[in-house]
């Protein structure tokens, strides 16, 4: 008896203002004023299309790359890229889904969340990048933590974590 209205995007709903009952947040430091359960850890790794690899090889420094826009605050990705690449990125994006689609189209390599990229047809170029791990949380306003529907949804989200790994 839970009605799901899925809002996707980079903007955060304000749970304090009750813009939503529950949110899935990717963060290593969830808001202290919210109640939540950690669902899983998300690892990141470099990926590229087979066509791009055939054209440029597997060496990271030889591939064109897609990076997050500076507004995304992906400092770790920027540092990883600066240590390995020789040219500016070919494209900057604001979402992992956009990055995935562009990488699948062969426009560049991308550091992607492993669960997102695993069944995408992309080739993994290395193991997970240490230090990029991010937690996925299911959070709600503290006043809703005892609500049966919120507790049921959080329990289900934690049980489904195996499909995210």
CSV table of N, CA and C in Angstrom, one decimal:
chain,number,residue,atom,x,y,z
A,1,UNK,N,0.8,-1.2,0.0
A,1,UNK,CA,0.0,0.0,0.0
A,1,UNK,C,0.9,1.3,0.0
A,2,UNK,N,2.0,1.2,-0.8
A,2,UNK,CA,2.8,2.3,-0.9
A,2,UNK,C,2.7,2.8,-2.3
A,3,UNK,N,2.5,4.1,-2.5
A,3,UNK,CA,2.4,4.7,-3.8
A,3,UNK,C,3.8,5.4,-4.1
A,4,UNK,N,4.5,5.0,-5.2
A,4,UNK,CA,5.8,5.5,-5.5
A,4,UNK,C,5.7,6.5,-6.6
A,5,UNK,N,6.2,7.7,-6.3
A,5,UNK,CA,6.3,8.8,-7.3
A,5,UNK,C,7.8,9.0,-7.4
A,6,UNK,N,8.4,8.5,-8.5
A,6,UNK,CA,9.9,8.5,-8.7
A,6,UNK,C,10.3,9.8,-9.3
A,7,UNK,N,11.1,10.6,-8.6
A,7,UNK,CA,11.7,11.9,-9.1
A,7,UNK,C,13.2,11.6,-9.3
A,8,UNK,N,13.6,11.7,-10.5
A,8,UNK,CA,15.0,11.5,-10.8
A,8,UNK,C,15.7,12.8,-11.2
A,9,UNK,N,16.9,13.0,-10.8
A,9,UNK,CA,17.6,14.2,-11.2
A,9,UNK,C,18.6,14.5,-10.1
A,10,UNK,N,19.4,15.6,-10.3
A,10,UNK,CA,20.4,15.9,-9.3
A,10,UNK,C,19.9,16.9,-8.2
A,11,UNK,N,18.7,17.5,-8.4
A,11,UNK,CA,18.2,18.3,-7.4
A,11,UNK,C,17.7,17.5,-6.2
A,12,UNK,N,17.9,18.0,-5.0
A,12,UNK,CA,17.5,17.3,-3.8
A,12,UNK,C,16.2,17.8,-3.4
A,13,UNK,N,15.3,16.8,-3.1
A,13,UNK,CA,14.0,17.2,-2.5
A,13,UNK,C,14.3,17.5,-1.0
A,14,UNK,N,13.5,18.4,-0.5
A,14,UNK,CA,13.6,18.9,0.9
A,14,UNK,C,12.7,18.0,1.8
A,15,UNK,N,13.3,17.1,2.5
A,15,UNK,CA,12.5,16.2,3.3
A,15,UNK,C,12.0,17.0,4.6
A,16,UNK,N,12.7,18.0,5.0
A,16,UNK,CA,12.2,18.9,6.1
A,16,UNK,C,10.9,19.6,5.7
A,17,UNK,N,10.8,20.0,4.5
A,17,UNK,CA,9.5,20.6,4.0
A,17,UNK,C,8.5,19.7,3.5
A,18,UNK,N,8.8,18.4,3.6
A,18,UNK,CA,7.9,17.3,3.2
A,18,UNK,C,7.6,17.3,1.7
A,19,UNK,N,8.7,17.6,0.9
A,19,UNK,CA,8.5,17.5,-0.5
A,19,UNK,C,8.5,16.0,-0.9
A,20,UNK,N,8.9,15.2,0.0
A,20,UNK,CA,8.8,13.7,-0.2
A,20,UNK,C,8.9,13.1,1.1
A,21,UNK,N,8.4,11.8,1.2
A,21,UNK,CA,8.5,11.1,2.5
A,21,UNK,C,9.8,10.4,2.6
A,22,UNK,N,10.3,9.9,1.5
A,22,UNK,CA,11.6,9.1,1.5
A,22,UNK,C,12.4,9.6,0.3
A,23,UNK,N,13.7,9.6,0.5
A,23,UNK,CA,14.6,9.9,-0.6
A,23,UNK,C,15.8,8.9,-0.6
A,24,UNK,N,16.3,8.5,-1.7
A,24,UNK,CA,17.5,7.8,-1.8
A,24,UNK,C,18.6,8.8,-2.1
A,25,UNK,N,19.6,8.7,-1.2
A,25,UNK,CA,20.7,9.7,-1.3
A,25,UNK,C,22.0,9.0,-1.4
A,26,UNK,N,22.9,9.5,-2.3
A,26,UNK,CA,24.2,9.0,-2.5
A,26,UNK,C,25.1,10.0,-1.7
A,27,UNK,N,25.6,9.5,-0.6
A,27,UNK,CA,26.4,10.3,0.3
A,27,UNK,C,27.2,9.5,1.3
A,28,UNK,N,28.4,10.0,1.7
A,28,UNK,CA,29.1,9.3,2.8
A,28,UNK,C,28.8,10.0,4.1
A,29,UNK,N,28.1,11.1,4.0
A,29,UNK,CA,27.7,11.9,5.2
A,29,UNK,C,26.2,12.3,5.1
A,30,UNK,N,25.3,11.4,5.4
A,30,UNK,CA,23.9,11.9,5.3
A,30,UNK,C,23.6,13.0,6.3
A,31,UNK,N,22.5,13.7,6.0
A,31,UNK,CA,22.1,14.8,6.9
A,31,UNK,C,21.8,14.3,8.3
A,32,UNK,N,22.4,15.0,9.3
A,32,UNK,CA,22.2,14.6,10.7
A,32,UNK,C,20.7,14.8,11.1
A,33,UNK,N,20.0,15.7,10.5
A,33,UNK,CA,18.6,15.9,10.9
A,33,UNK,C,17.6,14.9,10.3
A,34,UNK,N,18.1,14.0,9.5
A,34,UNK,CA,17.2,13.0,8.9
A,34,UNK,C,17.5,11.6,9.5
A,35,UNK,N,16.5,10.7,9.4
A,35,UNK,CA,16.6,9.4,9.8
A,35,UNK,C,16.9,8.5,8.6
A,36,UNK,N,17.8,7.6,8.7
A,36,UNK,CA,18.0,6.8,7.5
A,36,UNK,C,18.7,5.4,7.7
A,37,UNK,N,18.7,4.6,6.7
A,37,UNK,CA,19.4,3.3,6.7
A,37,UNK,C,20.3,3.3,5.5
A,38,UNK,N,21.5,2.8,5.8
A,38,UNK,CA,22.5,2.6,4.7
A,38,UNK,C,22.1,1.4,3.9
A,39,UNK,N,22.0,1.5,2.6
A,39,UNK,CA,21.6,0.4,1.8
A,39,UNK,C,22.8,-0.4,1.3
A,40,UNK,N,23.8,0.3,0.8
A,40,UNK,CA,24.9,-0.4,0.3
A,40,UNK,C,26.0,0.6,0.0
A,41,UNK,N,27.2,0.1,-0.4
A,41,UNK,CA,28.3,1.0,-0.8
A,41,UNK,C,28.3,0.9,-2.4
A,42,UNK,N,28.6,2.0,-3.0
A,42,UNK,CA,28.7,2.0,-4.5
A,42,UNK,C,30.1,2.2,-4.8
A,43,UNK,N,30.7,1.3,-5.6
A,43,UNK,CA,32.1,1.5,-6.1
A,43,UNK,C,32.1,2.1,-7.5
A,44,UNK,N,33.2,2.7,-7.8
A,44,UNK,CA,33.3,3.4,-9.1
A,44,UNK,C,34.5,2.8,-9.9
A,45,UNK,N,34.5,2.7,-11.2
A,45,UNK,CA,35.6,2.2,-12.0
A,45,UNK,C,35.5,2.8,-13.4
A,46,UNK,N,36.7,2.8,-14.1
A,46,UNK,CA,36.7,3.4,-15.4
A,46,UNK,C,36.1,2.4,-16.4
A,47,UNK,N,35.3,2.9,-17.4
A,47,UNK,CA,34.7,2.1,-18.4
A,47,UNK,C,34.8,2.8,-19.8
A,48,UNK,N,34.8,2.1,-20.9
A,48,UNK,CA,34.8,2.6,-22.2
A,48,UNK,C,34.1,1.6,-23.1
A,49,UNK,N,33.6,2.1,-24.3
A,49,UNK,CA,33.0,1.2,-25.3
A,49,UNK,C,34.1,0.4,-26.0
A,50,UNK,N,33.7,-0.7,-26.5
A,50,UNK,CA,34.7,-1.6,-27.2
A,50,UNK,C,35.2,-0.9,-28.5
A,51,UNK,N,34.3,-0.1,-29.1
A,51,UNK,CA,34.7,0.7,-30.3
A,51,UNK,C,35.8,1.7,-30.0
A,52,UNK,N,35.6,2.4,-28.9
A,52,UNK,CA,36.6,3.4,-28.5
A,52,UNK,C,37.9,2.8,-28.1
A,53,UNK,N,37.9,1.6,-27.5
A,53,UNK,CA,39.1,0.9,-27.1
A,53,UNK,C,39.8,0.4,-28.4
A,54,UNK,N,39.0,-0.1,-29.4
A,54,UNK,CA,39.6,-0.5,-30.7
A,54,UNK,C,40.3,0.6,-31.4
A,55,UNK,N,39.7,1.8,-31.2
A,55,UNK,CA,40.3,3.0,-31.9
A,55,UNK,C,41.5,3.6,-31.2
A,56,UNK,N,41.5,3.6,-29.8
A,56,UNK,CA,42.5,4.3,-29.1
A,56,UNK,C,43.4,3.4,-28.2
A,57,UNK,N,42.9,2.1,-28.0
A,57,UNK,CA,43.6,1.2,-27.1
A,57,UNK,C,43.1,1.4,-25.7
A,58,UNK,N,43.6,0.5,-24.8
A,58,UNK,CA,43.1,0.5,-23.4
A,58,UNK,C,43.8,1.4,-22.4
A,59,UNK,N,44.8,2.1,-22.9
A,59,UNK,CA,45.6,2.9,-22.0
A,59,UNK,C,44.8,4.2,-21.7
A,60,UNK,N,44.6,4.4,-20.4
A,60,UNK,CA,43.7,5.5,-19.9
A,60,UNK,C,44.2,6.9,-20.5
A,61,UNK,N,45.5,7.1,-20.5
A,61,UNK,CA,46.0,8.4,-21.0
A,61,UNK,C,45.8,8.6,-22.5
A,62,UNK,N,45.5,7.6,-23.2
A,62,UNK,CA,45.2,7.7,-24.7
A,62,UNK,C,43.8,7.9,-25.1
A,63,UNK,N,42.9,7.7,-24.1
A,63,UNK,CA,41.5,7.8,-24.4
A,63,UNK,C,40.9,9.2,-24.2
A,64,UNK,N,39.9,9.6,-25.0
A,64,UNK,CA,39.2,10.8,-24.7
A,64,UNK,C,38.3,10.5,-23.5
A,65,UNK,N,38.0,11.5,-22.6
A,65,UNK,CA,37.2,11.2,-21.4
A,65,UNK,C,36.0,12.1,-21.2
A,66,UNK,N,35.0,11.6,-20.6
A,66,UNK,CA,33.8,12.3,-20.2
A,66,UNK,C,33.9,12.5,-18.7
A,67,UNK,N,33.8,13.7,-18.2
A,67,UNK,CA,33.9,14.0,-16.8
A,67,UNK,C,32.6,14.8,-16.3
A,68,UNK,N,32.4,14.8,-15.0
A,68,UNK,CA,31.3,15.6,-14.5
A,68,UNK,C,31.6,17.1,-14.6
A,69,UNK,N,30.6,17.9,-14.8
A,69,UNK,CA,30.6,19.3,-14.8
A,69,UNK,C,31.2,19.7,-13.4
A,70,UNK,N,31.9,20.8,-13.3
A,70,UNK,CA,32.5,21.3,-12.1
A,70,UNK,C,31.4,21.5,-11.0
A,71,UNK,N,30.2,21.8,-11.4
A,71,UNK,CA,29.1,22.0,-10.4
A,71,UNK,C,28.7,20.7,-9.6
A,72,UNK,N,29.1,19.6,-10.2
A,72,UNK,CA,28.8,18.3,-9.5
A,72,UNK,C,29.7,18.0,-8.3
A,73,UNK,N,30.8,18.8,-8.2
A,73,UNK,CA,31.7,18.6,-7.0
A,73,UNK,C,32.4,17.3,-7.0
A,74,UNK,N,32.6,16.7,-8.1
A,74,UNK,CA,33.3,15.4,-8.2
A,74,UNK,C,34.8,15.6,-8.1
A,75,UNK,N,35.3,16.0,-7.0
A,75,UNK,CA,36.7,16.3,-6.8
A,75,UNK,C,37.6,15.1,-7.0
A,76,UNK,N,37.2,13.9,-6.5
A,76,UNK,CA,38.0,12.7,-6.6
A,76,UNK,C,38.2,12.3,-8.1
A,77,UNK,N,37.1,12.5,-8.9
A,77,UNK,CA,37.2,12.1,-10.3
A,77,UNK,C,38.2,13.1,-11.0
A,78,UNK,N,38.1,14.3,-10.7
A,78,UNK,CA,39.0,15.3,-11.2
A,78,UNK,C,40.5,15.0,-10.9
A,79,UNK,N,40.7,14.6,-9.7
A,79,UNK,CA,42.1,14.3,-9.3
A,79,UNK,C,42.6,13.0,-10.0
A,80,UNK,N,41.7,12.0,-10.1
A,80,UNK,CA,42.1,10.8,-10.7
A,80,UNK,C,42.4,11.1,-12.2
A,81,UNK,N,41.6,11.9,-12.8
A,81,UNK,CA,41.8,12.2,-14.2
A,81,UNK,C,43.1,13.0,-14.5
A,82,UNK,N,43.3,14.0,-13.6
A,82,UNK,CA,44.5,14.8,-13.8
A,82,UNK,C,45.8,14.0,-13.6
A,83,UNK,N,45.8,13.0,-12.8
A,83,UNK,CA,46.9,12.1,-12.6
A,83,UNK,C,47.2,11.2,-13.8
A,84,UNK,N,46.2,11.0,-14.7
A,84,UNK,CA,46.3,9.9,-15.7
A,84,UNK,C,46.2,10.5,-17.1
A,85,UNK,N,45.5,11.5,-17.3
A,85,UNK,CA,45.2,12.0,-18.7
A,85,UNK,C,46.1,13.1,-19.2
A,86,UNK,N,46.2,13.2,-20.5
A,86,UNK,CA,47.1,14.2,-21.0
A,86,UNK,C,46.3,15.3,-21.8
A,87,UNK,N,45.0,15.2,-21.9
A,87,UNK,CA,44.2,16.2,-22.7
A,87,UNK,C,43.0,16.6,-21.8
A,88,UNK,N,42.4,17.7,-22.1
A,88,UNK,CA,41.2,18.1,-21.4
A,88,UNK,C,40.1,17.1,-21.8
A,89,UNK,N,39.1,17.0,-20.9
A,89,UNK,CA,37.9,16.1,-21.2
A,89,UNK,C,37.2,16.5,-22.5
A,90,UNK,N,36.6,15.6,-23.2
A,90,UNK,CA,35.9,16.0,-24.4
A,90,UNK,C,34.5,16.5,-24.1
A,91,UNK,N,33.9,16.0,-23.0
A,91,UNK,CA,32.6,16.4,-22.7
A,91,UNK,C,32.5,16.5,-21.1
A,92,UNK,N,31.7,17.4,-20.6
A,92,UNK,CA,31.4,17.4,-19.2
A,92,UNK,C,29.9,17.3,-19.1
A,93,UNK,N,29.4,16.6,-18.0
A,93,UNK,CA,28.0,16.3,-17.9
A,93,UNK,C,27.6,16.5,-16.4
A,94,UNK,N,26.3,16.5,-16.2
A,94,UNK,CA,25.8,16.7,-14.8
A,94,UNK,C,25.2,15.5,-14.2
A,95,UNK,N,25.2,14.4,-14.9
A,95,UNK,CA,24.6,13.2,-14.3
A,95,UNK,C,25.3,11.9,-14.8
A,96,UNK,N,25.3,10.9,-14.0
A,96,UNK,CA,25.9,9.6,-14.3
A,96,UNK,C,25.2,9.0,-15.5
A,97,UNK,N,23.9,9.2,-15.5
A,97,UNK,CA,23.1,8.6,-16.6
A,97,UNK,C,23.5,9.2,-18.0
A,98,UNK,N,23.7,10.5,-18.0
A,98,UNK,CA,24.2,11.1,-19.2
A,98,UNK,C,25.6,10.6,-19.6
A,99,UNK,N,26.4,10.5,-18.6
A,99,UNK,CA,27.8,10.0,-18.8
A,99,UNK,C,27.8,8.6,-19.4
A,100,UNK,N,26.9,7.8,-18.8
A,100,UNK,CA,26.8,6.4,-19.3
A,100,UNK,C,26.4,6.4,-20.8
A,101,UNK,N,25.4,7.1,-21.1
A,101,UNK,CA,24.8,7.2,-22.5
A,101,UNK,C,25.9,7.6,-23.5
A,102,UNK,N,26.7,8.6,-23.1
A,102,UNK,CA,27.7,9.2,-24.0
A,102,UNK,C,28.9,8.2,-24.1
A,103,UNK,N,29.2,7.5,-23.0
A,103,UNK,CA,30.2,6.4,-23.1
A,103,UNK,C,29.8,5.3,-24.0
A,104,UNK,N,28.5,4.9,-23.9
A,104,UNK,CA,28.0,3.8,-24.7
A,104,UNK,C,28.0,4.2,-26.2
A,105,UNK,N,27.9,5.5,-26.5
A,105,UNK,CA,27.9,6.0,-27.8
A,105,UNK,C,29.3,6.1,-28.4
A,106,UNK,N,30.3,5.8,-27.5
A,106,UNK,CA,31.7,5.8,-27.9
A,106,UNK,C,32.4,7.2,-27.9
A,107,UNK,N,31.8,8.1,-27.2
A,107,UNK,CA,32.4,9.5,-27.2
A,107,UNK,C,33.5,9.7,-26.2
A,108,UNK,N,33.7,8.8,-25.3
A,108,UNK,CA,34.8,8.9,-24.3
A,108,UNK,C,34.7,7.8,-23.3
A,109,UNK,N,35.8,7.7,-22.5
A,109,UNK,CA,35.7,6.8,-21.4
A,109,UNK,C,35.1,7.6,-20.2
A,110,UNK,N,34.7,6.8,-19.2
A,110,UNK,CA,34.0,7.5,-18.1
A,110,UNK,C,34.2,6.7,-16.8
A,111,UNK,N,34.3,7.4,-15.7
A,111,UNK,CA,34.4,6.8,-14.4
A,111,UNK,C,32.9,6.7,-13.9
A,112,UNK,N,32.4,5.5,-13.8
A,112,UNK,CA,31.0,5.3,-13.5
A,112,UNK,C,30.7,4.5,-12.3
A,113,UNK,N,29.6,4.6,-11.7
A,113,UNK,CA,29.2,3.7,-10.6
A,113,UNK,C,29.1,2.3,-11.2
A,114,UNK,N,29.8,1.3,-10.6
A,114,UNK,CA,29.9,0.0,-11.1
A,114,UNK,C,28.5,-0.6,-11.3
A,115,UNK,N,27.5,-0.5,-10.4
A,115,UNK,CA,26.2,-1.1,-10.6
A,115,UNK,C,25.5,-0.6,-11.9
A,116,UNK,N,25.7,0.7,-12.2
A,116,UNK,CA,25.1,1.3,-13.4
A,116,UNK,C,25.8,0.8,-14.6
A,117,UNK,N,27.1,0.6,-14.6
A,117,UNK,CA,27.8,0.3,-15.9
A,117,UNK,C,27.9,-1.2,-16.1
A,118,UNK,N,27.7,-2.1,-15.2
A,118,UNK,CA,28.0,-3.5,-15.3
A,118,UNK,C,27.3,-4.2,-16.5
A,119,UNK,N,26.0,-3.9,-16.7
A,119,UNK,CA,25.3,-4.6,-17.8
A,119,UNK,C,25.0,-3.6,-19.0
A,120,UNK,N,25.9,-2.6,-19.1
A,120,UNK,CA,25.7,-1.6,-20.1
A,120,UNK,C,26.3,-1.9,-21.5
A,121,UNK,N,27.2,-2.9,-21.5
A,121,UNK,CA,27.9,-3.2,-22.8
A,121,UNK,C,29.2,-2.5,-22.8
A,122,UNK,N,29.6,-1.7,-21.8
A,122,UNK,CA,30.9,-1.1,-21.7
A,122,UNK,C,31.9,-2.1,-21.2
A,123,UNK,N,33.2,-1.8,-21.5
A,123,UNK,CA,34.3,-2.6,-21.1
A,123,UNK,C,34.9,-1.9,-19.9
A,124,UNK,N,35.1,-2.7,-18.8
A,124,UNK,CA,35.7,-2.2,-17.6
A,124,UNK,C,37.2,-2.1,-17.8
A,125,UNK,N,37.8,-0.9,-17.5
A,125,UNK,CA,39.2,-0.7,-17.8
A,125,UNK,C,40.1,-0.9,-16.6
A,126,UNK,N,39.6,-1.3,-15.5
A,126,UNK,CA,40.4,-1.5,-14.3
A,126,UNK,C,39.5,-1.9,-13.1
A,127,UNK,N,40.1,-2.1,-12.0
A,127,UNK,CA,39.4,-2.5,-10.8
A,127,UNK,C,38.8,-1.2,-10.2
A,128,UNK,N,38.0,-1.4,-9.2
A,128,UNK,CA,37.4,-0.2,-8.5
A,128,UNK,C,38.4,0.8,-8.1
A,129,UNK,N,38.0,2.1,-8.2
A,129,UNK,CA,39.0,3.1,-7.8
A,129,UNK,C,38.9,3.3,-6.3
A,130,UNK,N,39.9,3.1,-5.6
A,130,UNK,CA,39.9,3.2,-4.1
A,130,UNK,C,39.8,4.7,-3.8
A,131,UNK,N,38.9,4.9,-2.8
A,131,UNK,CA,38.7,6.3,-2.3
A,131,UNK,C,37.5,6.9,-3.0
A,132,UNK,N,36.9,6.3,-3.9
A,132,UNK,CA,35.7,6.8,-4.6
A,132,UNK,C,34.4,6.2,-4.0
A,133,UNK,N,34.5,5.3,-3.1
A,133,UNK,CA,33.3,4.6,-2.6
A,133,UNK,C,32.3,5.6,-2.0
A,134,UNK,N,31.1,5.4,-2.3
A,134,UNK,CA,30.0,6.3,-1.8
A,134,UNK,C,28.9,5.4,-1.3
A,135,UNK,N,28.3,5.8,-0.2
A,135,UNK,CA,27.2,5.0,0.3
A,135,UNK,C,25.9,5.5,-0.3
A,136,UNK,N,24.9,4.5,-0.4
A,136,UNK,CA,23.6,4.8,-0.8
A,136,UNK,C,22.7,4.7,0.4
A,137,UNK,N,22.0,5.7,0.7
A,137,UNK,CA,21.1,5.8,1.9
A,137,UNK,C,19.6,5.9,1.5
A,138,UNK,N,18.8,5.3,2.3
A,138,UNK,CA,17.3,5.6,2.2
A,138,UNK,C,17.0,6.4,3.5
A,139,UNK,N,16.6,7.7,3.2
A,139,UNK,CA,16.4,8.6,4.4
A,139,UNK,C,15.0,9.2,4.4
A,140,UNK,N,14.6,9.6,5.5
A,140,UNK,CA,13.3,10.3,5.7
A,140,UNK,C,13.4,11.3,6.8
A,141,UNK,N,12.3,12.1,6.9
A,141,UNK,CA,12.2,13.1,8.0
A,141,UNK,C,12.1,12.3,9.3
A,142,UNK,N,12.8,12.8,10.4
A,142,UNK,CA,12.8,12.0,11.7
A,142,UNK,C,11.4,11.7,12.2
A,143,UNK,N,10.4,12.6,11.9
A,143,UNK,CA,9.1,12.4,12.4
A,143,UNK,C,8.4,11.2,11.7
A,144,UNK,N,8.9,10.8,10.6
A,144,UNK,CA,8.3,9.7,9.8
A,144,UNK,C,8.9,8.3,10.1
A,145,UNK,N,9.9,8.3,10.9
A,145,UNK,CA,10.7,7.0,11.0
A,145,UNK,C,9.9,5.9,11.6
A,146,UNK,N,8.8,6.2,12.3
A,146,UNK,CA,7.9,5.1,12.9
A,146,UNK,C,6.7,4.8,12.0
A,147,UNK,N,6.6,5.5,10.9
A,147,UNK,CA,5.4,5.2,10.0
A,147,UNK,C,5.6,3.8,9.4
A,148,UNK,N,4.5,3.0,9.5
A,148,UNK,CA,4.6,1.7,8.9
A,148,UNK,C,5.0,1.7,7.5
A,149,UNK,N,4.5,2.6,6.7
A,149,UNK,CA,4.8,2.5,5.2
A,149,UNK,C,6.2,2.9,5.0
A,150,UNK,N,6.8,3.9,5.8
A,150,UNK,CA,8.2,4.3,5.6
A,150,UNK,C,9.1,3.1,6.1
A,151,UNK,N,8.8,2.5,7.2
A,151,UNK,CA,9.6,1.4,7.7
A,151,UNK,C,9.6,0.3,6.7
A,152,UNK,N,8.4,0.0,6.1
A,152,UNK,CA,8.3,-1.1,5.2
A,152,UNK,C,9.1,-0.9,3.9
A,153,UNK,N,9.1,0.4,3.4
A,153,UNK,CA,9.8,0.7,2.3
A,153,UNK,C,11.3,0.6,2.5
A,154,UNK,N,11.8,1.2,3.7
A,154,UNK,CA,13.2,1.1,4.0
A,154,UNK,C,13.7,-0.3,4.2
A,155,UNK,N,12.8,-1.2,4.8
A,155,UNK,CA,13.2,-2.6,4.9
A,155,UNK,C,13.4,-3.2,3.5
A,156,UNK,N,12.4,-3.0,2.6
A,156,UNK,CA,12.5,-3.5,1.3
A,156,UNK,C,13.7,-3.0,0.5
A,157,UNK,N,14.0,-1.7,0.7
A,157,UNK,CA,15.2,-1.1,0.0
A,157,UNK,C,16.5,-1.8,0.5
A,158,UNK,N,16.6,-2.1,1.8
A,158,UNK,CA,17.8,-2.8,2.3
A,158,UNK,C,17.9,-4.2,1.8
A,159,UNK,N,16.7,-4.9,1.7
A,159,UNK,CA,16.7,-6.2,1.2
A,159,UNK,C,17.0,-6.3,-0.3
A,160,UNK,N,16.8,-5.3,-1.0
A,160,UNK,CA,17.0,-5.3,-2.5
A,160,UNK,C,18.5,-4.9,-2.8
A,161,UNK,N,19.3,-4.6,-1.8
A,161,UNK,CA,20.6,-4.2,-2.1
A,161,UNK,C,21.5,-5.1,-2.9
A,162,UNK,N,21.2,-6.4,-2.8
A,162,UNK,CA,21.9,-7.4,-3.7
A,162,UNK,C,21.8,-7.1,-5.1
A,163,UNK,N,20.7,-6.5,-5.6
A,163,UNK,CA,20.5,-6.2,-7.0
A,163,UNK,C,21.3,-5.0,-7.4
A,164,UNK,N,21.9,-4.3,-6.5
A,164,UNK,CA,22.7,-3.1,-6.8
A,164,UNK,C,24.2,-3.4,-6.8
A,165,UNK,N,24.6,-4.6,-6.5
A,165,UNK,CA,26.0,-4.9,-6.4
A,165,UNK,C,26.5,-5.7,-7.5
